[in-house]
Every structure is written in C-alpha cells, then in structure tokens.
PDB file of C-alpha atoms and ligand atoms in Angstrom:
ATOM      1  CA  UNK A   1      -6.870   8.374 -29.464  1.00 92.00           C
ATOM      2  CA  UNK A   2      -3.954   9.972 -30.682  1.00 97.00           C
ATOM      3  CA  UNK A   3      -1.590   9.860 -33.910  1.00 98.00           C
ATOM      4  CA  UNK A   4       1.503  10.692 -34.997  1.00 98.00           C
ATOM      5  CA  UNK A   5       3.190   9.811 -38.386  1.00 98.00           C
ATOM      6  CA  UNK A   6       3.918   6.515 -37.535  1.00 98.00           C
ATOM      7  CA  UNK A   7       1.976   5.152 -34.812  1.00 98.00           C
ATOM      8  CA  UNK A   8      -1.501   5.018 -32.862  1.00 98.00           C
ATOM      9  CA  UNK A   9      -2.001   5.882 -29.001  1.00 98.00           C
ATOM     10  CA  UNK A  10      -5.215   4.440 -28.086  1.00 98.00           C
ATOM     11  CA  UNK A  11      -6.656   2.966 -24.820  1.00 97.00           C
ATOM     12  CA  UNK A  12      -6.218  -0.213 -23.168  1.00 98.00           C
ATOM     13  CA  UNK A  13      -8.442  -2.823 -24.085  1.00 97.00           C
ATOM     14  CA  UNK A  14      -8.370  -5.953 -22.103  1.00 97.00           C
ATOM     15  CA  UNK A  15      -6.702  -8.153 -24.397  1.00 97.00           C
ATOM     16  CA  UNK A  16      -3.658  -5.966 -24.046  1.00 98.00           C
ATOM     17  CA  UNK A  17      -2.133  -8.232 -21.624  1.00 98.00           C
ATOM     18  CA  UNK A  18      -0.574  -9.968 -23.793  1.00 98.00           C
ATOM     19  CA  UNK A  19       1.566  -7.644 -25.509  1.00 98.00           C
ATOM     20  CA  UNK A  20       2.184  -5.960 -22.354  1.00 98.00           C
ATOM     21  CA  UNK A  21       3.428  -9.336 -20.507  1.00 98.00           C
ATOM     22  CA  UNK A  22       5.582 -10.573 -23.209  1.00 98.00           C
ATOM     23  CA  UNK A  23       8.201  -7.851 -23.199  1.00 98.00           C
ATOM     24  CA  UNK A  24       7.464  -6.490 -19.076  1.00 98.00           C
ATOM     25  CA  UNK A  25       7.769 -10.120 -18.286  1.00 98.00           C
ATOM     26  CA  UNK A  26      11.563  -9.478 -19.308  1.00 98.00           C
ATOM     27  CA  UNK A  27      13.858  -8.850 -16.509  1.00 97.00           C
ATOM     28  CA  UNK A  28      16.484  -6.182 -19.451  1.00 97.00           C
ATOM     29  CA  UNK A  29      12.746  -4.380 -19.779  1.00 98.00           C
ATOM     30  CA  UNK A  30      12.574  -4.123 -15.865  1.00 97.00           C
ATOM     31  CA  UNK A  31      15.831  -3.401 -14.771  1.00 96.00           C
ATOM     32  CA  UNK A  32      15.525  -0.036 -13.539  1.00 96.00           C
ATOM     33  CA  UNK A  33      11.952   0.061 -13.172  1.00 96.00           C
ATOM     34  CA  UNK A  34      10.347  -0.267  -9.562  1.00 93.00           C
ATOM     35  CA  UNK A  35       8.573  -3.211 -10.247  1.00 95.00           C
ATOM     36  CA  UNK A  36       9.243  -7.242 -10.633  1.00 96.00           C
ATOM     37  CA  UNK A  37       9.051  -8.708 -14.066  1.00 98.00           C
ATOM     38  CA  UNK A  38       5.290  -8.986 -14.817  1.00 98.00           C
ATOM     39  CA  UNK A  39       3.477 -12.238 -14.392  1.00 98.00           C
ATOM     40  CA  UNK A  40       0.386 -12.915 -16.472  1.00 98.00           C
ATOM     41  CA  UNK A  41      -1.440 -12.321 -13.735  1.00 98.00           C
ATOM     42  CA  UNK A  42       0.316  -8.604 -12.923  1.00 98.00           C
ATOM     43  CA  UNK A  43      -0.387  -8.108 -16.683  1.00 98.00           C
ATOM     44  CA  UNK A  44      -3.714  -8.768 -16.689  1.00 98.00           C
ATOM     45  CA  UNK A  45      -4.510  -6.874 -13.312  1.00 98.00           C
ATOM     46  CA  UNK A  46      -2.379  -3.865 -14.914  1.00 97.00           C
ATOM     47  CA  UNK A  47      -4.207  -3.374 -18.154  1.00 98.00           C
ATOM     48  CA  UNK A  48      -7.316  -3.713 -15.851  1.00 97.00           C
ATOM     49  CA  UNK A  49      -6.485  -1.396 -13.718  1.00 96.00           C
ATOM     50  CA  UNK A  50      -5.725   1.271 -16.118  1.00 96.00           C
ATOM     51  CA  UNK A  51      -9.686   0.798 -17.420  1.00 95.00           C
ATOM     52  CA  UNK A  52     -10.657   1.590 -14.204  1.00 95.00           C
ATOM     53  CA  UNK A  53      -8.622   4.744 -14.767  1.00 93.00           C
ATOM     54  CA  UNK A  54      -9.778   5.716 -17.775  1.00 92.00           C
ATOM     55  CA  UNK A  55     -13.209   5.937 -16.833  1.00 92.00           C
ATOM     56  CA  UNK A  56     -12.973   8.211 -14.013  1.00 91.00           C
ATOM     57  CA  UNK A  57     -13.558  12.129 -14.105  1.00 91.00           C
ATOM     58  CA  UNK A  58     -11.762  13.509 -13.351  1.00 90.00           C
ATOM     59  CA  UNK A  59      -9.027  11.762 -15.211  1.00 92.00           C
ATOM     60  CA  UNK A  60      -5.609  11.110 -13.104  1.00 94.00           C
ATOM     61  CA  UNK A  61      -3.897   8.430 -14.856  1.00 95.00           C
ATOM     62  CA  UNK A  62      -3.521   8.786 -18.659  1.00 94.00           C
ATOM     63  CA  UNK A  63      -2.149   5.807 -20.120  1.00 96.00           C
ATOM     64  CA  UNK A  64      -2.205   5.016 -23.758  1.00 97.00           C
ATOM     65  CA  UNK A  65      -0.945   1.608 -25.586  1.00 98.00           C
ATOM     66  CA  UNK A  66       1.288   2.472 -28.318  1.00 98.00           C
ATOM     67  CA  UNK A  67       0.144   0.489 -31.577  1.00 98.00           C
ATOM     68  CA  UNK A  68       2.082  -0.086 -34.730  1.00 98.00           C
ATOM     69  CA  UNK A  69      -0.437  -1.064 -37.618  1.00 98.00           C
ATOM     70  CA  UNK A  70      -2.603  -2.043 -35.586  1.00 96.00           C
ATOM     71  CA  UNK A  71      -0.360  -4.051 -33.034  1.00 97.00           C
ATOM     72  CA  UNK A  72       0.830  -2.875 -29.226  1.00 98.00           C
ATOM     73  CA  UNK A  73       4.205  -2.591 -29.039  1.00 98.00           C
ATOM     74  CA  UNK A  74       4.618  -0.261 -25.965  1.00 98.00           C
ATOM     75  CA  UNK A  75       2.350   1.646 -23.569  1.00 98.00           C
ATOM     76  CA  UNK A  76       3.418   5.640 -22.714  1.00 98.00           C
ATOM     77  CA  UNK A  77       1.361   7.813 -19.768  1.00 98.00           C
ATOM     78  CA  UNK A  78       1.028   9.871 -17.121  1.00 97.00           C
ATOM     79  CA  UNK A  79       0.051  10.501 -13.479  1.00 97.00           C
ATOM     80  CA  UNK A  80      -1.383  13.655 -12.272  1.00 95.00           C
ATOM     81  CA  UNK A  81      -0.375  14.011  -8.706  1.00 91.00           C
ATOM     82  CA  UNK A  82      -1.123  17.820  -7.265  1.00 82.00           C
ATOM     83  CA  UNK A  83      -4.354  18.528  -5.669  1.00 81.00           C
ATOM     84  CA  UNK A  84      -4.784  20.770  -8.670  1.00 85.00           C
ATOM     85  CA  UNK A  85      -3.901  17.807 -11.161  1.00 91.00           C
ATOM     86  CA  UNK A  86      -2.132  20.164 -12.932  1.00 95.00           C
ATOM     87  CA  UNK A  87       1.638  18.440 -12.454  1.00 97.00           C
ATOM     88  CA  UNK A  88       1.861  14.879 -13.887  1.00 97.00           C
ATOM     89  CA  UNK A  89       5.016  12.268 -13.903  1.00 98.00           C
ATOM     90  CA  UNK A  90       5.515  10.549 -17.160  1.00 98.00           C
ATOM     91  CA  UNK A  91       6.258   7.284 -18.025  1.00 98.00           C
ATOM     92  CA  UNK A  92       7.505   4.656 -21.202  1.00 98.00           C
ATOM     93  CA  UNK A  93       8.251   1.207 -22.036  1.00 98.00           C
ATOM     94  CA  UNK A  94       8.513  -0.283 -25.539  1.00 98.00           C
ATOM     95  CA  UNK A  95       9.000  -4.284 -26.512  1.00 98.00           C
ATOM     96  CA  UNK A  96      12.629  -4.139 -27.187  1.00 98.00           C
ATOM     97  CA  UNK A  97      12.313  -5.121 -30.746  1.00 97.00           C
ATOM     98  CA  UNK A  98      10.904  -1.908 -31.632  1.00 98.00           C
ATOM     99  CA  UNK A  99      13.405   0.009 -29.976  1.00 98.00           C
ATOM    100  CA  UNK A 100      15.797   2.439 -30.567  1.00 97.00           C
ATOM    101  CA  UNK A 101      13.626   3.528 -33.610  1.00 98.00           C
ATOM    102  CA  UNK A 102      12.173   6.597 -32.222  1.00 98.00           C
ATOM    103  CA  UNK A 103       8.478   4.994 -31.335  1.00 98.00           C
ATOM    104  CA  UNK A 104       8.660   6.535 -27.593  1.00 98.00           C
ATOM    105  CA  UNK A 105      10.552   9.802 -28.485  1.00 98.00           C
ATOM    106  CA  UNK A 106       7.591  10.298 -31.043  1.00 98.00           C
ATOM    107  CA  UNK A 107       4.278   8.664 -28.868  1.00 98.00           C
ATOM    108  CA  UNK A 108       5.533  10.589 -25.706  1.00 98.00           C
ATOM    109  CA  UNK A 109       5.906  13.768 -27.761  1.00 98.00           C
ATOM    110  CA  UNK A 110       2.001  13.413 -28.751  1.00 98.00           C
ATOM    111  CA  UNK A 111       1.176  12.623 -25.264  1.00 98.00           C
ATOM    112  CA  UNK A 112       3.152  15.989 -23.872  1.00 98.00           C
ATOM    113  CA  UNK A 113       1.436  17.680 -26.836  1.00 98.00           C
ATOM    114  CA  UNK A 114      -1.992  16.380 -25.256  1.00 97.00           C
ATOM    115  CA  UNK A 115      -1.436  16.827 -21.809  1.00 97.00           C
ATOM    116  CA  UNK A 116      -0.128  20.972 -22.571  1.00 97.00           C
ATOM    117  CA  UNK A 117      -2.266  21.507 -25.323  1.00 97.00           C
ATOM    118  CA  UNK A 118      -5.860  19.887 -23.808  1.00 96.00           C
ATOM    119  CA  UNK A 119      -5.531  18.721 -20.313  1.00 95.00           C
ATOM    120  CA  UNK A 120      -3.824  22.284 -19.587  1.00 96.00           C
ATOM    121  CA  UNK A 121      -1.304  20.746 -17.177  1.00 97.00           C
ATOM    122  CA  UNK A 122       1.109  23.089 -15.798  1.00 97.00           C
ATOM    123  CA  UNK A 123       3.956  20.430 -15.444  1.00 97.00           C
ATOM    124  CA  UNK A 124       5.192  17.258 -16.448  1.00 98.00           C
ATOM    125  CA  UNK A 125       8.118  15.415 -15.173  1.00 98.00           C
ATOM    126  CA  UNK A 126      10.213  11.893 -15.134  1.00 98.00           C
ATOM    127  CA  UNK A 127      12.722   9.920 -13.474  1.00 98.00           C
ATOM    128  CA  UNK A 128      14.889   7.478 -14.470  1.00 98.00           C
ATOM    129  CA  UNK A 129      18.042   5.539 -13.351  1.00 98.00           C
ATOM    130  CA  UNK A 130      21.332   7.685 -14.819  1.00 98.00           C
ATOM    131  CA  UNK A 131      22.333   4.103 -15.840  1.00 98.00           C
ATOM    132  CA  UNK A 132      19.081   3.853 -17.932  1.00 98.00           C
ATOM    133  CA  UNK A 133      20.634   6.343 -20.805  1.00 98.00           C
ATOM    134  CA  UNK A 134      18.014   5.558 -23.788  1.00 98.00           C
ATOM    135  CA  UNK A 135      15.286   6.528 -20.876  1.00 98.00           C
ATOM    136  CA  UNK A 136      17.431   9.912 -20.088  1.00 98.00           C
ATOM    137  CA  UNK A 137      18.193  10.561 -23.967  1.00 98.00           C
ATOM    138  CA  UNK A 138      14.136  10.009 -24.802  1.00 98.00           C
ATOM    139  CA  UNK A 139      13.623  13.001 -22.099  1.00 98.00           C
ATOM    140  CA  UNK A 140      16.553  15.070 -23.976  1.00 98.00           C
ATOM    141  CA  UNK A 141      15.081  14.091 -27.283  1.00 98.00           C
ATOM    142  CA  UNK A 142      11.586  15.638 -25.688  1.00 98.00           C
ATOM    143  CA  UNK A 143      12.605  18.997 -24.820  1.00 97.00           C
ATOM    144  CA  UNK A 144      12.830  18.235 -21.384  1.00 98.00           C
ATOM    145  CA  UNK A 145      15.231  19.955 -18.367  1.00 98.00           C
ATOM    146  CA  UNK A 146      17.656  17.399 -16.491  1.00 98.00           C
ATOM    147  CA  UNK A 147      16.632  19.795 -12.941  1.00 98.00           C
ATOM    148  CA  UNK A 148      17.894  17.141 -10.388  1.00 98.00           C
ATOM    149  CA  UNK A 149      20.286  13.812 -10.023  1.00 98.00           C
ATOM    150  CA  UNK A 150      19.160  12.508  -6.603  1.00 98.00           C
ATOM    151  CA  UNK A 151      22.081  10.278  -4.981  1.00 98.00           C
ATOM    152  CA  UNK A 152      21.096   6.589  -4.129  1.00 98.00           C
ATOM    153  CA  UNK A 153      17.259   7.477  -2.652  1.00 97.00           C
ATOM    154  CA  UNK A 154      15.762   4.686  -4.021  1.00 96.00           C
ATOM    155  CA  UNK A 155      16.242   0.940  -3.503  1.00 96.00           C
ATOM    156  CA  UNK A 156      14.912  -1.199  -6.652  1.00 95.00           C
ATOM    157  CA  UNK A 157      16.311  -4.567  -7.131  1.00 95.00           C
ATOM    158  CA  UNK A 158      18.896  -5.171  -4.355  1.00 95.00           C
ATOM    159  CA  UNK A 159      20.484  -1.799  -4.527  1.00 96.00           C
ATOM    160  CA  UNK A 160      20.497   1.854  -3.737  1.00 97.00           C
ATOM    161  CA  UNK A 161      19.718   3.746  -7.290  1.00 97.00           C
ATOM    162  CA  UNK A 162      20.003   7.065  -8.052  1.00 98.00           C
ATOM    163  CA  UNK A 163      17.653   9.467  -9.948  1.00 98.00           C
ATOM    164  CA  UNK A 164      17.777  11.681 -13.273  1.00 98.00           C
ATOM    165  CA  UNK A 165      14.956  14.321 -12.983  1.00 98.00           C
ATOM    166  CA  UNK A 166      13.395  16.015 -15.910  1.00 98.00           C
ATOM    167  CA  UNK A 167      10.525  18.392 -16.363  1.00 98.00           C
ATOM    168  CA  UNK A 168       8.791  20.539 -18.728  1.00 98.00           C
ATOM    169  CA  UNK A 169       6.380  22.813 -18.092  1.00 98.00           C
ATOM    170  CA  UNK A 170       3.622  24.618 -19.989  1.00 98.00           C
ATOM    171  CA  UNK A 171       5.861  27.560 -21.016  1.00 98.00           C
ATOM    172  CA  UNK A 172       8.568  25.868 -22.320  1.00 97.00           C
ATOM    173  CA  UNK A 173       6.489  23.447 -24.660  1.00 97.00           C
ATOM    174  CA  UNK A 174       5.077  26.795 -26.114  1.00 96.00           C
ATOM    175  CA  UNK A 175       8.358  28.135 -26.793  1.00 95.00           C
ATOM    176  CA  UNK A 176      10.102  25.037 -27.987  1.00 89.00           C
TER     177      UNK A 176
HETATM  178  C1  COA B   1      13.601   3.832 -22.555  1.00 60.92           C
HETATM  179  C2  COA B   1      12.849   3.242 -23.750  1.00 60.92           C
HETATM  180  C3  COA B   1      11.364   3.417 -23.532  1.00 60.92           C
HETATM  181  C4  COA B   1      13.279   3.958 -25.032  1.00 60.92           C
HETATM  182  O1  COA B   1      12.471   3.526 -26.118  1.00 60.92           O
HETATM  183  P1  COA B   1      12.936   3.712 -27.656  1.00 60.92           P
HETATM  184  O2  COA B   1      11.735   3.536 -28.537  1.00 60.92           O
HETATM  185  O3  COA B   1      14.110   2.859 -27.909  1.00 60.92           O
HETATM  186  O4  COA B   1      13.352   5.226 -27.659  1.00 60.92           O
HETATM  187  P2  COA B   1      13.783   6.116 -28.920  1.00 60.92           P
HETATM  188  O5  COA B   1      14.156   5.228 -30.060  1.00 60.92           O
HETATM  189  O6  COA B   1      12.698   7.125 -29.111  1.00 60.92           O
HETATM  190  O7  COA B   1      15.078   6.870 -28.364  1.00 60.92           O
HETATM  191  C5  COA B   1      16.094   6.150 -27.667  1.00 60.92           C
HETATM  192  C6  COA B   1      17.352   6.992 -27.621  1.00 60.92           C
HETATM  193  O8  COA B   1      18.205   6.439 -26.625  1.00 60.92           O
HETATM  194  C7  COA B   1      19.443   6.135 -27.222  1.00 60.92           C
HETATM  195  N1  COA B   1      19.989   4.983 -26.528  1.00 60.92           N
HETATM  196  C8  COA B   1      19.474   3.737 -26.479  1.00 60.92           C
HETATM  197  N2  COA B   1      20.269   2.955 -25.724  1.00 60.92           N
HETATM  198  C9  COA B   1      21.299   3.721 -25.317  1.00 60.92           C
HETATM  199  C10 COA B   1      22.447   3.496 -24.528  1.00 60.92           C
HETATM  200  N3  COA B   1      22.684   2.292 -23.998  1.00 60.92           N
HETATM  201  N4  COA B   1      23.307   4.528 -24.310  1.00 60.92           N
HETATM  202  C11 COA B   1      23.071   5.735 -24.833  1.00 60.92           C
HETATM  203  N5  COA B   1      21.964   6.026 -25.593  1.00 60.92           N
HETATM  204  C12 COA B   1      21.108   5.029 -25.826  1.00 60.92           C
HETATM  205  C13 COA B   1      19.124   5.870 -28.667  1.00 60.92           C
HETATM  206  O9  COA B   1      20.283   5.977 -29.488  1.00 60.92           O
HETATM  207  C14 COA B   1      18.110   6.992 -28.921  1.00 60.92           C
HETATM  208  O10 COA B   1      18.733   8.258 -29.041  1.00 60.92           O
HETATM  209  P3  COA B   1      19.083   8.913 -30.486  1.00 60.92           P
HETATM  210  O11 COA B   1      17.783   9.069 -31.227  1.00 60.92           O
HETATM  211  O12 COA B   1      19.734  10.211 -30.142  1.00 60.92           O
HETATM  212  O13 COA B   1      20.004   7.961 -31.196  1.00 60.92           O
HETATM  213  C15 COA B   1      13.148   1.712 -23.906  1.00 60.92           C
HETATM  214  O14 COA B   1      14.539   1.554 -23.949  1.00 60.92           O
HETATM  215  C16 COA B   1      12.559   0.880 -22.786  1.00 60.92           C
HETATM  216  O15 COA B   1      11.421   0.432 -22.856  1.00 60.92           O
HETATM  217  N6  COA B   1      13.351   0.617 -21.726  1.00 60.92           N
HETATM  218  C17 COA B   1      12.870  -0.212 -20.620  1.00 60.92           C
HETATM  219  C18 COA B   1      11.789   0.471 -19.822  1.00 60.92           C
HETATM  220  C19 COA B   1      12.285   1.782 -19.219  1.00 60.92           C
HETATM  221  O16 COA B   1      13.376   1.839 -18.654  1.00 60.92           O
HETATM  222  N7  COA B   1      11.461   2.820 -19.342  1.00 60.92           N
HETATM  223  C20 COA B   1      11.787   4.139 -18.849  1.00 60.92           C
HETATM  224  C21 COA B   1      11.286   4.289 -17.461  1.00 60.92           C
HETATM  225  S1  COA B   1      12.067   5.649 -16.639  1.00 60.92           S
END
C-alpha cells in the first residue's frame, strides 16, 4: 500500500470491477488506449488478472487501484519487461470526474517513488497518443524526458496513431 497526501494506492480486490468498468466502459476514457471499451466481463477478468499478478515472485506487473476515502477512482502501474526486470512501462487511467485534479500526477509520482526507491528499477517509461495531451502533460508533470515521437506505428481504433515516448531513469529521479 502506498500514500500520498491525498489518496491511497492499494491492491486490487475483486470487487474492483465495478469502479473499474464504469468509467473504462467509456469510449472518451478509451480513446487512445489499445483496448475496446471494457465489458463487465473484461472488467472482471482484468481486476482478476492483476491478482494473479500480484502474487507472483518475482513481481512483473505492479498495479495499484487508486482510492479516494476509501473509494477507487483510478488504477496506476507498471510492467517490467527486460530479462533483468529492471525497465518497466507505466501506465494511468482515472474516472473522469476526478480528473484534472492532480490524482494521477500525485499516485504515479508515489508509484515512480516505489519502483526507484524499492524495486531498484533502472528505468521507467510511457507512451501515449500526442493527441492525448493530459496523458503527455501527467509525464511532464512527473519529471519525465519526451525521448521519442514515433510516426503512425500503431493502429488503435481505425487509424494509424502516433507515439509520445517518455522515460526516467534511476539517476534522474535522484537528482530531481
Ligand atoms: C491521462 C489521465 C490519466 C490524466 O489524469 P488526471 O488525474 O486528470 O491528471 P492530472 O490532474 O494529474 O494532470 C492532468 C494535466 O493534463 C492537463 N490537461 C488535461 N486535459 C488537457 C488537454 N485537453 N490539453 C492540455 N492539457 C490538458 C491538465 O491541465 C493537467 O495539467 P496541469 O496540472 O499543468 O494543469 C486521464 O485524463 C485519463 O484517465 N485519460 C484516459 C486514459 C488515458 O489516456 N490514460 C493514459 C494512457 S497513455
């Protein structure tokens, strides 16, 4: 579990669906993301499959619900990919009515803190659609590097999309 001033990053626990369906059920929520908007079904088999995760050693998907007083409003994580699981890709999504109030700027900066601080990763990184600016500005907002704008290389939703990269690594978290 982690906290910040605000808010509580906890595990999944199975009743999470909910939450989680009734804002990545929305197609605004989904619109640059590689996946459909979630069905019950996809919500439940989501949050389940993220339990599996979290019981495995070692660990390779971190993925924490955001709470607010006690309620899920978002979920924020990370994938470690190398064979060293030392380089992870980062991830957000909030319910839209708690955007734009700083929730994933803050939860993602405690779960950069954790992954640097106690999982020692080396680097983390994410991607996002230059169209999705609050996802590019919540990078900015972390301390992370734009290093890369790939040029339509990936086709979500009917069309060729482009790609914002950012990264951190160890180093620069120490000096920020
Ligand atoms: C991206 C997302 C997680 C941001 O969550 P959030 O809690 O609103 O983020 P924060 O409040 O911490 O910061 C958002 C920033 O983006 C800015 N922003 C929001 N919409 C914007 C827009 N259309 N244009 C420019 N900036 C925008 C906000 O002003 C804020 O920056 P500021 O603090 O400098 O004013 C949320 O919009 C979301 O869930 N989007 C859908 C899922 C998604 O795309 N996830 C990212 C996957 S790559």
């Amino acid at each position: 579990m982690l906290t910040t001033a605000r808010l509580v990053l906890r595990e999944f626990v199975e009743d999470d669906w909910r939450a989680l369906h009734a804002y990545e059920s929305r197609a605004d929520v989904t619109r640059y993301l590689p996946f459909e908007p979630r069905s019950e079904d996809d919500a439940r088999q989501y949050v389940q499959g993220i339990m599996v995760h979290a019981g495995e050693t070692p660990r390779t998907v971190l993925d924490f619900a955001i709470t607010l007083d006690g309620t899920m409003i978002g979920r924020t994580g990370m994938r470690r990919k190398d064979d060293e699981l030392r380089v992870a890709m980062l991830w957000f999504t909030i319910d839209p009515r708690h955007g734009g109030k700083g929730y994933v700027t803050e939860a993602a900066a405690a779960l950069l803190r954790y992954a640097f601080e106690e999982v020692k990763l080396h680097r983390v990184y994410g991607e996002c659609d230059p169209r999705n600016h609050a996802s590019a500005r919540v990078m900015e907002k972390l301390g992370m590097r734009r290093e890369a704008e790939h040029i339509e290389d990936i086709w979500i939703k009917g069309e060729w999309c482009g790609t914002y990269v950012y990264a951190m690594l160890a180093r620069e978290w120490a000096a920020r």
